[in-house]
Amino acid sequence: MSIFEAVVLGLIQGLTEFLPVSSSAHLRVFAAFFQWPDPGAAFTAVTQIGTELAVVVYFRKRIWAVISTWLRSLFDRDLRGDVNARIGWYVILATIPIGVLGLLLEEQIDSVFRDLRLIALTLIVFGVILGAVDHFARRERQLEDLTLGRGITFGLFQTLALIPGVSRSGATITGGRLLGFDRPAAAEFAFLIALPAVFASGLYKMLDIGGGEYAGWGATIVGTVVAFVIGYVVIAWLMRFISTHSFMPFVYYRIALGVLILVLVFSGVLDPEGGAGVG
């Protein structure tokens, strides 16, 4: 992979990771459209570390409060009912489902799940679901209203992100909206529970960089840095946007992109498996 490709793909990763439009789908589709080899699941996973570092910086006060309060609550019973201590446990428990399924479905994630036809369908179907849930959901719950059951439900929705085209933020936010959380609260917890899973996945997939993967270490590092910078700008914008707007612009975009991909695939412009698995 050239440095130019790494910069472009890092830019796409940063722009789309937090928006409910699926960053992995965009990386896959963009590479196929320009006839670049599929950047691979390892490149995607490692560059996501960059965007998650943007989450750490943006939500640093909340993250510090969660970590410090959770650690102190292990020894101080009076702190165990504190919202930040509870969030710490919910983040841990909500990460388990995607960790287990990620390991069980690793082969499919690296191959079958990267078919452009599947990506197009998931973009459309889950876009419609997000739009419907966002429109009809109640809007009053905040992070203080999290319970064990609701936290685990967030985590179950996050497992859908293993399929490119679903969107980690989109799936988890949909779950949060379905549970009655308002948009900023659903988004914040969605970003928080992504941290352990994404960092673990990125560190695990680092072992594949430089082997049979198309992207080497130099390109991956460049892509990760670009993703961090752009990701921070996007997350700051998104949190302001959803405080006063719905997710419908993203729903329309998902549907339009999914339809476009299907048209290009069935007209022969794009190979649904083009570049997939190329080392």
Coordinates of N, CA and C in Angstrom, one line a residue, residues 88-214:
G88 N -18.6 1.9 34.4 CA -17.4 1.1 34.3 C -17.7 -0.4 34.1
W89 N -18.6 -0.9 35.0 CA -19.0 -2.3 34.9 C -19.8 -2.5 33.6
Y90 N -20.6 -1.6 33.3 CA -21.4 -1.8 32.1 C -20.6 -1.8 30.8
V91 N -19.6 -1.0 30.8 CA -18.6 -1.0 29.6 C -17.9 -2.4 29.5
I92 N -17.5 -2.9 30.6 CA -16.8 -4.2 30.7 C -17.7 -5.3 30.2
L93 N -18.9 -5.4 30.7 CA -19.8 -6.4 30.4 C -20.4 -6.3 29.0
A94 N -20.6 -5.0 28.5 CA -21.1 -4.8 27.2 C -20.1 -5.2 26.1
T95 N -18.8 -5.3 26.5 CA -17.7 -5.6 25.5 C -17.6 -7.1 25.3
I96 N -18.1 -7.9 26.2 CA -18.0 -9.4 26.1 C -18.6 -10.0 24.9
P97 N -19.8 -9.6 24.5 CA -20.5 -10.3 23.3 C -19.7 -10.1 22.1
I98 N -19.2 -8.9 21.8 CA -18.5 -8.6 20.5 C -17.1 -9.3 20.6
G99 N -16.5 -9.4 21.7 CA -15.2 -10.1 21.8 C -15.4 -11.5 21.5
V100 N -16.4 -12.2 22.1 CA -16.6 -13.6 21.8 C -16.9 -13.9 20.3
L101 N -17.9 -13.1 19.8 CA -18.3 -13.3 18.4 C -17.2 -13.0 17.4
G102 N -16.4 -11.9 17.8 CA -15.3 -11.5 16.9 C -14.3 -12.6 16.7
L103 N -14.0 -13.4 17.8 CA -13.1 -14.5 17.7 C -13.7 -15.7 16.9
L104 N -15.0 -15.9 17.2 CA -15.7 -17.1 16.6 C -15.9 -16.8 15.1
L105 N -16.1 -15.6 14.7 CA -16.4 -15.3 13.3 C -15.2 -14.6 12.5
E106 N -14.0 -14.8 13.1 CA -12.9 -14.1 12.5 C -12.7 -14.4 11.0
E107 N -12.8 -15.7 10.7 CA -12.6 -16.1 9.3 C -13.6 -15.4 8.4
Q108 N -14.9 -15.4 8.8 CA -16.0 -14.9 8.0 C -15.8 -13.3 7.8
I109 N -15.4 -12.7 8.9 CA -15.2 -11.2 8.9 C -14.1 -10.9 7.9
D110 N -13.1 -11.7 7.8 CA -12.0 -11.4 6.8 C -12.3 -11.8 5.4
S111 N -13.4 -12.5 5.2 CA -13.7 -13.0 3.8 C -15.1 -12.7 3.4
V112 N -16.1 -13.6 3.8 CA -17.4 -13.6 3.3 C -18.1 -12.2 3.6
F113 N -17.9 -11.7 4.8 CA -18.6 -10.5 5.2 C -18.1 -9.3 4.4
R114 N -17.1 -9.4 3.6 CA -16.6 -8.2 2.9 C -17.1 -8.2 1.5
D115 N -18.0 -9.1 1.1 CA -18.7 -9.0 -0.2 C -19.5 -7.7 -0.3
L116 N -19.3 -7.0 -1.5 CA -19.9 -5.8 -1.6 C -21.4 -5.8 -1.7
R117 N -22.0 -7.0 -2.1 CA -23.5 -7.1 -2.1 C -24.0 -7.2 -0.7
L118 N -23.3 -7.9 0.2 CA -23.7 -7.9 1.6 C -23.6 -6.5 2.2
I119 N -22.5 -5.8 1.9 CA -22.3 -4.5 2.5 C -23.4 -3.6 2.0
A120 N -23.8 -3.6 0.7 CA -24.8 -2.7 0.2 C -26.2 -3.0 0.9
L121 N -26.5 -4.3 1.1 CA -27.8 -4.6 1.7 C -27.8 -4.2 3.2
T122 N -26.7 -4.4 3.9 CA -26.7 -4.0 5.3 C -26.7 -2.5 5.4
L123 N -26.1 -1.7 4.5 CA -26.2 -0.3 4.5 C -27.7 0.1 4.4
I124 N -28.4 -0.5 3.5 CA -29.8 -0.1 3.3 C -30.7 -0.6 4.5
V125 N -30.6 -1.8 4.8 CA -31.5 -2.4 5.8 C -31.3 -1.7 7.2
F126 N -30.1 -1.6 7.6 CA -29.8 -1.0 8.9 C -30.0 0.5 8.9
G127 N -29.9 1.1 7.7 CA -30.2 2.5 7.6 C -31.7 2.7 7.9
V128 N -32.5 1.9 7.3 CA -34.0 2.0 7.5 C -34.3 1.8 8.9
I129 N -33.7 0.8 9.6 CA -34.0 0.5 11.0 C -33.6 1.6 11.9
L130 N -32.4 2.2 11.6 CA -32.0 3.4 12.4 C -33.0 4.5 12.3
G131 N -33.4 4.8 11.0 CA -34.4 5.9 10.8 C -35.7 5.6 11.6
A132 N -36.2 4.4 11.5 CA -37.5 4.1 12.1 C -37.4 4.2 13.6
V133 N -36.3 3.6 14.2 CA -36.1 3.7 15.7 C -35.9 5.1 16.1
D134 N -35.1 5.9 15.4 CA -34.8 7.2 15.8 C -36.1 8.1 15.8
H135 N -36.9 7.8 14.9 CA -38.2 8.6 14.7 C -39.2 8.3 15.8
F136 N -39.3 7.0 16.2 CA -40.4 6.6 17.1 C -39.9 6.5 18.6
A137 N -38.6 6.5 18.8 CA -38.1 6.3 20.1 C -38.4 7.4 21.1
R138 N -38.5 7.0 22.4 CA -38.6 8.0 23.4 C -37.3 8.7 23.6
R139 N -37.3 9.9 24.2 CA -36.1 10.7 24.1 C -35.6 11.2 25.5
E140 N -36.0 10.6 26.6 CA -35.8 11.2 27.9 C -34.6 10.6 28.7
R141 N -34.2 9.4 28.4 CA -33.2 8.7 29.3 C -31.8 9.3 29.0
Q142 N -31.1 9.4 30.2 CA -29.7 9.9 30.2 C -28.8 8.7 30.6
L143 N -27.5 9.0 30.7 CA -26.5 7.9 31.1 C -26.8 7.5 32.6
E144 N -27.4 8.4 33.4 CA -27.7 8.1 34.7 C -28.8 7.0 34.8
D145 N -29.5 6.8 33.7 CA -30.6 5.8 33.7 C -30.1 4.4 33.2
L146 N -28.8 4.3 33.0 CA -28.3 3.0 32.6 C -28.5 1.9 33.7
T147 N -28.8 0.7 33.3 CA -28.9 -0.4 34.2 C -28.1 -1.5 33.6
L148 N -27.9 -2.6 34.3 CA -27.1 -3.8 33.8 C -27.8 -4.3 32.5
G149 N -29.1 -4.5 32.5 CA -29.7 -5.0 31.4 C -29.6 -4.1 30.2
R150 N -29.8 -2.8 30.4 CA -29.6 -1.8 29.3 C -28.2 -1.8 28.7
G151 N -27.2 -1.9 29.6 CA -25.8 -1.9 29.2 C -25.5 -3.1 28.4
I152 N -26.0 -4.2 28.8 CA -25.7 -5.5 28.0 C -26.4 -5.4 26.6
T153 N -27.6 -4.8 26.6 CA -28.4 -4.7 25.4 C -27.6 -3.8 24.4
F154 N -27.0 -2.7 24.9 CA -26.1 -1.9 24.1 C -25.0 -2.8 23.5
G155 N -24.4 -3.7 24.3 CA -23.3 -4.5 23.8 C -23.8 -5.5 22.8
L156 N -25.0 -6.0 22.9 CA -25.5 -7.0 21.9 C -25.7 -6.3 20.6
F157 N -26.2 -5.1 20.6 CA -26.3 -4.3 19.3 C -25.0 -4.1 18.7
Q158 N -23.9 -3.9 19.6 CA -22.6 -3.6 19.0 C -22.1 -4.8 18.2
T159 N -22.5 -6.0 18.6 CA -22.0 -7.2 17.8 C -22.4 -7.1 16.4
L160 N -23.4 -6.4 16.0 CA -23.8 -6.3 14.6 C -22.8 -5.6 13.8
A161 N -21.9 -4.8 14.4 CA -20.9 -4.1 13.7 C -19.8 -5.0 13.1
L162 N -19.8 -6.3 13.5 CA -18.9 -7.2 12.9 C -19.1 -7.4 11.4
I163 N -20.3 -7.0 10.9 CA -20.6 -7.1 9.5 C -20.4 -5.7 8.9
P164 N -19.4 -5.6 8.0 CA -19.2 -4.3 7.3 C -20.5 -3.8 6.6
G165 N -20.8 -2.5 6.8 CA -22.0 -2.0 6.3 C -23.0 -1.7 7.4
V166 N -22.9 -2.4 8.5 CA -23.8 -2.1 9.6 C -23.5 -0.8 10.3
S167 N -22.3 -0.6 10.7 CA -21.8 0.6 11.4 C -21.8 0.3 12.9
R168 N -20.7 0.4 13.5 CA -20.6 0.2 15.0 C -21.4 1.2 15.7
S169 N -21.2 2.5 15.4 CA -21.9 3.6 16.0 C -23.4 3.5 15.7
G170 N -23.7 3.2 14.4 CA -25.1 3.1 14.0 C -25.9 2.0 14.7
A171 N -25.3 0.8 14.8 CA -25.9 -0.3 15.5 C -26.1 0.0 17.0
T172 N -25.1 0.5 17.6 CA -25.2 0.7 19.1 C -26.1 1.9 19.4
I173 N -26.0 2.9 18.6 CA -26.9 4.1 18.8 C -28.4 3.6 18.6
T174 N -28.6 2.8 17.6 CA -30.0 2.3 17.3 C -30.5 1.5 18.6
G175 N -29.6 0.7 19.2 CA -30.0 0.0 20.4 C -30.3 1.0 21.5
G176 N -29.5 2.0 21.7 CA -29.7 3.0 22.7 C -31.0 3.8 22.5
R177 N -31.3 4.1 21.3 CA -32.5 4.9 21.0 C -33.7 4.0 21.2
L178 N -33.6 2.7 20.9 CA -34.7 1.7 21.1 C -34.9 1.6 22.6
L179 N -33.9 1.8 23.4 CA -34.0 1.7 24.9 C -34.6 3.0 25.5
G180 N -34.7 4.0 24.7 CA -35.3 5.3 25.1 C -34.3 6.3 25.5
F181 N -33.0 6.2 25.2 CA -32.0 7.2 25.5 C -32.0 8.3 24.5
D182 N -31.8 9.5 24.9 CA -31.7 10.6 23.9 C -30.5 10.4 23.0
R183 N -30.4 11.2 22.0 CA -29.3 11.0 21.0 C -27.9 11.2 21.6
P184 N -27.6 12.3 22.3 CA -26.3 12.4 22.8 C -25.9 11.4 23.8
A185 N -26.8 10.9 24.7 CA -26.5 9.9 25.6 C -26.3 8.6 25.0
A186 N -27.1 8.2 24.0 CA -26.9 7.0 23.2 C -25.6 7.0 22.5
A187 N -25.2 8.1 21.9 CA -24.0 8.2 21.2 C -22.8 8.1 22.1
E188 N -22.8 8.8 23.2 CA -21.7 8.8 24.2 C -21.4 7.4 24.7
F189 N -22.5 6.7 25.1 CA -22.2 5.3 25.6 C -21.8 4.4 24.5
A190 N -22.3 4.6 23.3 CA -21.9 3.8 22.2 C -20.4 4.0 21.9
F191 N -19.9 5.2 22.0 CA -18.5 5.4 21.8 C -17.7 4.9 23.0
L192 N -18.2 4.9 24.2 CA -17.5 4.4 25.4 C -17.3 2.9 25.3
I193 N -18.4 2.2 25.0 CA -18.3 0.7 24.9 C -17.5 0.2 23.7
A194 N -17.3 1.1 22.8 CA -16.4 0.7 21.6 C -15.0 0.7 22.0
L195 N -14.6 1.4 23.0 CA -13.1 1.6 23.3 C -12.4 0.2 23.6
P196 N -12.9 -0.6 24.5 CA -12.2 -1.9 24.8 C -12.2 -2.8 23.6
A197 N -13.3 -2.9 22.9 CA -13.4 -3.8 21.8 C -12.5 -3.4 20.6
V198 N -12.5 -2.1 20.3 CA -11.7 -1.6 19.2 C -10.2 -1.7 19.5
F199 N -9.8 -1.3 20.8 CA -8.4 -1.4 21.1 C -7.9 -2.8 21.1
A200 N -8.7 -3.7 21.7 CA -8.4 -5.1 21.7 C -8.3 -5.7 20.3
S201 N -9.2 -5.4 19.4 CA -9.2 -5.8 18.0 C -8.0 -5.3 17.3
G202 N -7.7 -4.0 17.5 CA -6.6 -3.4 16.8 C -5.2 -4.0 17.2
L203 N -5.1 -4.2 18.5 CA -3.8 -4.8 19.0 C -3.7 -6.2 18.6
Y204 N -4.8 -7.0 18.5 CA -4.8 -8.4 18.1 C -4.4 -8.4 16.6
K205 N -5.0 -7.5 15.8 CA -4.8 -7.5 14.3 C -3.4 -7.0 14.0
M206 N -2.8 -6.3 14.9 CA -1.4 -5.8 14.6 C -0.5 -7.0 14.2
L207 N -0.8 -8.1 14.7 CA 0.1 -9.3 14.4 C 0.0 -9.7 12.9
D208 N -1.0 -9.2 12.2 CA -1.2 -9.5 10.8 C -0.5 -8.5 9.9
I209 N -0.2 -7.3 10.4 CA 0.4 -6.2 9.6 C 1.8 -6.6 9.2
G210 N 2.1 -6.4 8.0 CA 3.4 -6.7 7.5 C 3.6 -8.2 7.1
G211 N 2.6 -9.0 7.2 CA 2.7 -10.4 6.8 C 2.1 -10.5 5.4
G212 N 0.9 -11.2 5.3 CA 0.3 -11.4 4.0 C -0.6 -10.3 3.7
E213 N -0.8 -9.3 4.6 CA -1.7 -8.2 4.4 C -1.1 -7.2 3.4
Y214 N -2.0 -6.5 2.6 CA -1.6 -5.6 1.6 C -0.9 -4.4 2.2

